[in-house]
């Protein structure tokens, strides 16, 4: 836990993977969160790396109609009003590119602090708000930069299960 002053500037980062991946990870079902301070160097580096690879991943996976495969999700940071945190970061799936930098999808996890939102609620967001992405090819998880950063903060069983699924290189093979 962070001291109260740091918690006011913290992120709630959803550990739970998108619902489309839960059959591959039955023990990880749920909406666990891990708190990180906004100045956490490892998480900020993970977010920067994810954002740097996002456009290439989305361009590679986008269908001609602007939709994406069901096993692609993005993690988006939503500002919230809460006494202890200012952002909830959560997975979004069922993605569609709306153009002009906007995307549409559905909450792939149950939000913990976003009012009037639940698992499956529709949401529109700016591509610039994406902090991570995840693509499951049936064997390995690509992307998941923030998930990789959370591994040391998880219990050993969860971390081991995730390590088995995470690709060695987070970037998509081209």
mmCIF file of C-alpha atoms in Angstrom:
data_model
loop_
_atom_site.group_PDB
_atom_site.id
_atom_site.type_symbol
_atom_site.label_atom_id
_atom_site.label_comp_id
_atom_site.label_asym_id
_atom_site.label_seq_id
_atom_site.Cartn_x
_atom_site.Cartn_y
_atom_site.Cartn_z
ATOM 1 C CA UNK A 1 0.000 0.000 0.000
ATOM 2 C CA UNK A 2 1.078 3.551 -0.670
ATOM 3 C CA UNK A 3 0.949 6.339 1.868
ATOM 4 C CA UNK A 4 -2.299 8.267 1.561
ATOM 5 C CA UNK A 5 -0.628 11.176 -0.276
ATOM 6 C CA UNK A 6 0.746 8.842 -2.965
ATOM 7 C CA UNK A 7 -2.518 6.932 -3.209
ATOM 8 C CA UNK A 8 -4.281 10.111 -4.260
ATOM 9 C CA UNK A 9 -2.095 10.010 -7.364
ATOM 10 C CA UNK A 10 -2.326 6.294 -7.962
ATOM 11 C CA UNK A 11 -3.680 4.160 -10.733
ATOM 12 C CA UNK A 12 -5.946 1.200 -10.272
ATOM 13 C CA UNK A 13 -4.738 -1.249 -12.889
ATOM 14 C CA UNK A 14 -6.982 -4.161 -13.665
ATOM 15 C CA UNK A 15 -5.107 -7.427 -13.560
ATOM 16 C CA UNK A 16 -8.005 -9.443 -14.876
ATOM 17 C CA UNK A 17 -7.486 -10.271 -18.504
ATOM 18 C CA UNK A 18 -10.184 -9.677 -21.103
ATOM 19 C CA UNK A 19 -13.125 -12.060 -20.832
ATOM 20 C CA UNK A 20 -12.259 -13.551 -24.240
ATOM 21 C CA UNK A 21 -9.098 -15.004 -22.669
ATOM 22 C CA UNK A 22 -10.674 -16.446 -19.540
ATOM 23 C CA UNK A 23 -11.093 -19.958 -20.988
ATOM 24 C CA UNK A 24 -7.302 -20.041 -21.316
ATOM 25 C CA UNK A 25 -6.898 -18.761 -17.737
ATOM 26 C CA UNK A 26 -9.744 -20.070 -15.580
ATOM 27 C CA UNK A 27 -7.937 -19.316 -12.314
ATOM 28 C CA UNK A 28 -7.530 -15.641 -13.219
ATOM 29 C CA UNK A 29 -11.204 -14.851 -13.621
ATOM 30 C CA UNK A 30 -12.133 -11.822 -11.591
ATOM 31 C CA UNK A 31 -11.357 -8.165 -11.437
ATOM 32 C CA UNK A 32 -8.299 -7.955 -9.221
ATOM 33 C CA UNK A 33 -6.456 -4.664 -9.197
ATOM 34 C CA UNK A 34 -2.902 -3.674 -8.425
ATOM 35 C CA UNK A 35 -2.187 -0.085 -7.380
ATOM 36 C CA UNK A 36 0.749 1.816 -8.839
ATOM 37 C CA UNK A 37 1.781 5.379 -8.126
ATOM 38 C CA UNK A 38 1.613 7.612 -11.186
ATOM 39 C CA UNK A 39 5.373 8.131 -10.937
ATOM 40 C CA UNK A 40 6.202 4.402 -10.864
ATOM 41 C CA UNK A 41 9.109 4.128 -13.310
ATOM 42 C CA UNK A 42 8.516 0.518 -14.352
ATOM 43 C CA UNK A 43 4.809 1.039 -15.045
ATOM 44 C CA UNK A 44 5.450 4.291 -16.898
ATOM 45 C CA UNK A 45 8.084 2.557 -19.046
ATOM 46 C CA UNK A 46 5.665 -0.328 -19.745
ATOM 47 C CA UNK A 47 2.949 2.127 -20.767
ATOM 48 C CA UNK A 48 5.357 4.036 -23.024
ATOM 49 C CA UNK A 49 6.496 0.788 -24.695
ATOM 50 C CA UNK A 50 2.884 -0.345 -25.176
ATOM 51 C CA UNK A 51 1.915 2.980 -26.703
ATOM 52 C CA UNK A 52 4.965 2.921 -28.986
ATOM 53 C CA UNK A 53 3.890 -0.461 -30.372
ATOM 54 C CA UNK A 54 0.116 0.206 -30.422
ATOM 55 C CA UNK A 55 -0.283 1.675 -33.902
ATOM 56 C CA UNK A 56 1.703 -1.139 -35.533
ATOM 57 C CA UNK A 57 -0.383 -3.765 -33.697
ATOM 58 C CA UNK A 58 -3.701 -2.096 -34.550
ATOM 59 C CA UNK A 59 -2.722 -1.564 -38.186
ATOM 60 C CA UNK A 60 -1.611 -5.203 -38.489
ATOM 61 C CA UNK A 61 -4.799 -6.630 -36.922
ATOM 62 C CA UNK A 62 -7.483 -4.229 -38.240
ATOM 63 C CA UNK A 63 -9.986 -5.688 -40.691
ATOM 64 C CA UNK A 64 -11.040 -3.664 -43.730
ATOM 65 C CA UNK A 65 -14.374 -2.757 -42.075
ATOM 66 C CA UNK A 66 -12.583 -1.137 -39.111
ATOM 67 C CA UNK A 67 -13.210 -3.992 -36.691
ATOM 68 C CA UNK A 68 -10.621 -6.152 -34.971
ATOM 69 C CA UNK A 69 -10.314 -9.828 -33.982
ATOM 70 C CA UNK A 70 -12.273 -10.827 -30.888
ATOM 71 C CA UNK A 71 -9.030 -11.810 -29.156
ATOM 72 C CA UNK A 72 -7.604 -8.266 -29.307
ATOM 73 C CA UNK A 73 -8.185 -5.953 -26.363
ATOM 74 C CA UNK A 74 -6.829 -2.610 -25.279
ATOM 75 C CA UNK A 75 -6.352 -1.250 -21.786
ATOM 76 C CA UNK A 76 -7.671 2.285 -21.339
ATOM 77 C CA UNK A 77 -7.214 4.737 -18.487
ATOM 78 C CA UNK A 78 -10.427 6.450 -17.424
ATOM 79 C CA UNK A 79 -10.348 9.450 -15.066
ATOM 80 C CA UNK A 80 -12.509 8.865 -12.012
ATOM 81 C CA UNK A 81 -13.559 10.824 -8.957
ATOM 82 C CA UNK A 82 -12.472 8.859 -5.942
ATOM 83 C CA UNK A 83 -10.791 9.948 -2.720
ATOM 84 C CA UNK A 84 -7.856 7.540 -3.148
ATOM 85 C CA UNK A 85 -7.313 7.153 -6.912
ATOM 86 C CA UNK A 86 -7.701 9.317 -9.989
ATOM 87 C CA UNK A 87 -7.640 6.775 -12.837
ATOM 88 C CA UNK A 88 -9.080 3.311 -13.396
ATOM 89 C CA UNK A 89 -7.245 1.382 -16.077
ATOM 90 C CA UNK A 90 -9.366 -1.398 -17.576
ATOM 91 C CA UNK A 91 -9.485 -3.762 -20.562
ATOM 92 C CA UNK A 92 -11.823 -3.035 -23.503
ATOM 93 C CA UNK A 93 -12.718 -5.611 -26.168
ATOM 94 C CA UNK A 94 -15.134 -5.903 -29.135
ATOM 95 C CA UNK A 95 -13.138 -3.117 -30.728
ATOM 96 C CA UNK A 96 -14.011 -0.957 -33.700
ATOM 97 C CA UNK A 97 -12.049 1.934 -35.162
ATOM 98 C CA UNK A 98 -14.345 4.956 -35.566
ATOM 99 C CA UNK A 99 -11.780 7.155 -37.318
ATOM 100 C CA UNK A 100 -10.518 10.535 -36.142
ATOM 101 C CA UNK A 101 -8.579 8.779 -33.367
ATOM 102 C CA UNK A 102 -11.733 7.392 -31.730
ATOM 103 C CA UNK A 103 -12.452 3.764 -30.923
ATOM 104 C CA UNK A 104 -15.480 1.917 -29.609
ATOM 105 C CA UNK A 105 -15.705 -1.267 -27.584
ATOM 106 C CA UNK A 106 -17.088 -2.902 -24.476
ATOM 107 C CA UNK A 107 -15.726 -3.223 -20.954
ATOM 108 C CA UNK A 108 -14.011 -6.622 -20.857
ATOM 109 C CA UNK A 109 -13.865 -6.525 -17.048
ATOM 110 C CA UNK A 110 -16.243 -5.223 -14.444
ATOM 111 C CA UNK A 111 -15.158 -1.654 -13.625
ATOM 112 C CA UNK A 112 -14.540 -1.019 -9.955
ATOM 113 C CA UNK A 113 -14.898 2.773 -9.839
ATOM 114 C CA UNK A 114 -16.508 3.918 -13.107
ATOM 115 C CA UNK A 115 -20.087 4.957 -12.361
ATOM 116 C CA UNK A 116 -22.928 3.356 -14.340
ATOM 117 C CA UNK A 117 -20.566 0.933 -16.117
ATOM 118 C CA UNK A 118 -20.388 -2.843 -15.881
ATOM 119 C CA UNK A 119 -18.934 -5.789 -17.725
ATOM 120 C CA UNK A 120 -20.025 -5.482 -21.359
ATOM 121 C CA UNK A 121 -21.065 -1.824 -21.177
ATOM 122 C CA UNK A 122 -20.319 0.020 -24.434
ATOM 123 C CA UNK A 123 -17.652 2.699 -24.327
ATOM 124 C CA UNK A 124 -16.093 5.160 -26.777
ATOM 125 C CA UNK A 125 -12.582 6.423 -26.132
ATOM 126 C CA UNK A 126 -9.662 8.098 -27.834
ATOM 127 C CA UNK A 127 -6.855 5.908 -29.138
ATOM 128 C CA UNK A 128 -4.536 8.259 -27.217
ATOM 129 C CA UNK A 129 -6.084 6.998 -23.960
ATOM 130 C CA UNK A 130 -4.902 3.435 -24.606
ATOM 131 C CA UNK A 131 -2.140 2.410 -22.198
ATOM 132 C CA UNK A 132 -1.661 -1.226 -23.295
ATOM 133 C CA UNK A 133 -2.897 -3.832 -25.738
ATOM 134 C CA UNK A 134 -3.322 -7.612 -25.689
ATOM 135 C CA UNK A 135 -3.590 -10.095 -28.526
ATOM 136 C CA UNK A 136 -4.002 -13.838 -27.973
ATOM 137 C CA UNK A 137 -3.127 -15.983 -30.995
ATOM 138 C CA UNK A 138 -4.429 -19.186 -29.413
ATOM 139 C CA UNK A 139 -1.090 -20.025 -27.813
ATOM 140 C CA UNK A 140 0.593 -16.841 -26.610
ATOM 141 C CA UNK A 141 -0.327 -13.414 -25.349
ATOM 142 C CA UNK A 142 1.332 -10.511 -27.153
ATOM 143 C CA UNK A 143 1.429 -6.963 -25.848
ATOM 144 C CA UNK A 144 0.479 -6.978 -22.171
ATOM 145 C CA UNK A 145 3.337 -4.645 -21.289
ATOM 146 C CA UNK A 146 1.641 -3.538 -18.068
ATOM 147 C CA UNK A 147 0.758 -7.132 -17.160
ATOM 148 C CA UNK A 148 4.432 -8.062 -17.492
ATOM 149 C CA UNK A 149 5.286 -5.230 -15.114
ATOM 150 C CA UNK A 150 2.713 -6.460 -12.575
ATOM 151 C CA UNK A 151 4.156 -10.005 -12.411
ATOM 152 C CA UNK A 152 6.420 -9.349 -9.401
ATOM 153 C CA UNK A 153 3.410 -7.942 -7.516
ATOM 154 C CA UNK A 154 1.229 -11.042 -8.004
ATOM 155 C CA UNK A 155 1.053 -14.205 -5.978
ATOM 156 C CA UNK A 156 3.354 -16.920 -7.294
ATOM 157 C CA UNK A 157 0.611 -19.081 -8.836
ATOM 158 C CA UNK A 158 -0.945 -16.211 -10.816
ATOM 159 C CA UNK A 159 2.463 -14.996 -11.995
ATOM 160 C CA UNK A 160 3.505 -18.511 -13.082
ATOM 161 C CA UNK A 161 0.266 -19.013 -14.997
ATOM 162 C CA UNK A 162 0.697 -15.722 -16.816
ATOM 163 C CA UNK A 163 4.368 -16.356 -17.592
ATOM 164 C CA UNK A 164 3.342 -19.579 -19.362
ATOM 165 C CA UNK A 165 1.044 -17.626 -21.662
ATOM 166 C CA UNK A 166 3.015 -14.437 -22.278
ATOM 167 C CA UNK A 167 5.025 -14.403 -25.488
ATOM 168 C CA UNK A 168 8.772 -14.019 -25.080
ATOM 169 C CA UNK A 169 8.657 -10.817 -27.171
ATOM 170 C CA UNK A 170 5.586 -8.630 -26.560
ATOM 171 C CA UNK A 171 5.587 -7.391 -30.180
ATOM 172 C CA UNK A 172 3.499 -9.218 -32.769
ATOM 173 C CA UNK A 173 5.470 -11.409 -35.153
ATOM 174 C CA UNK A 174 5.389 -9.788 -38.590
#
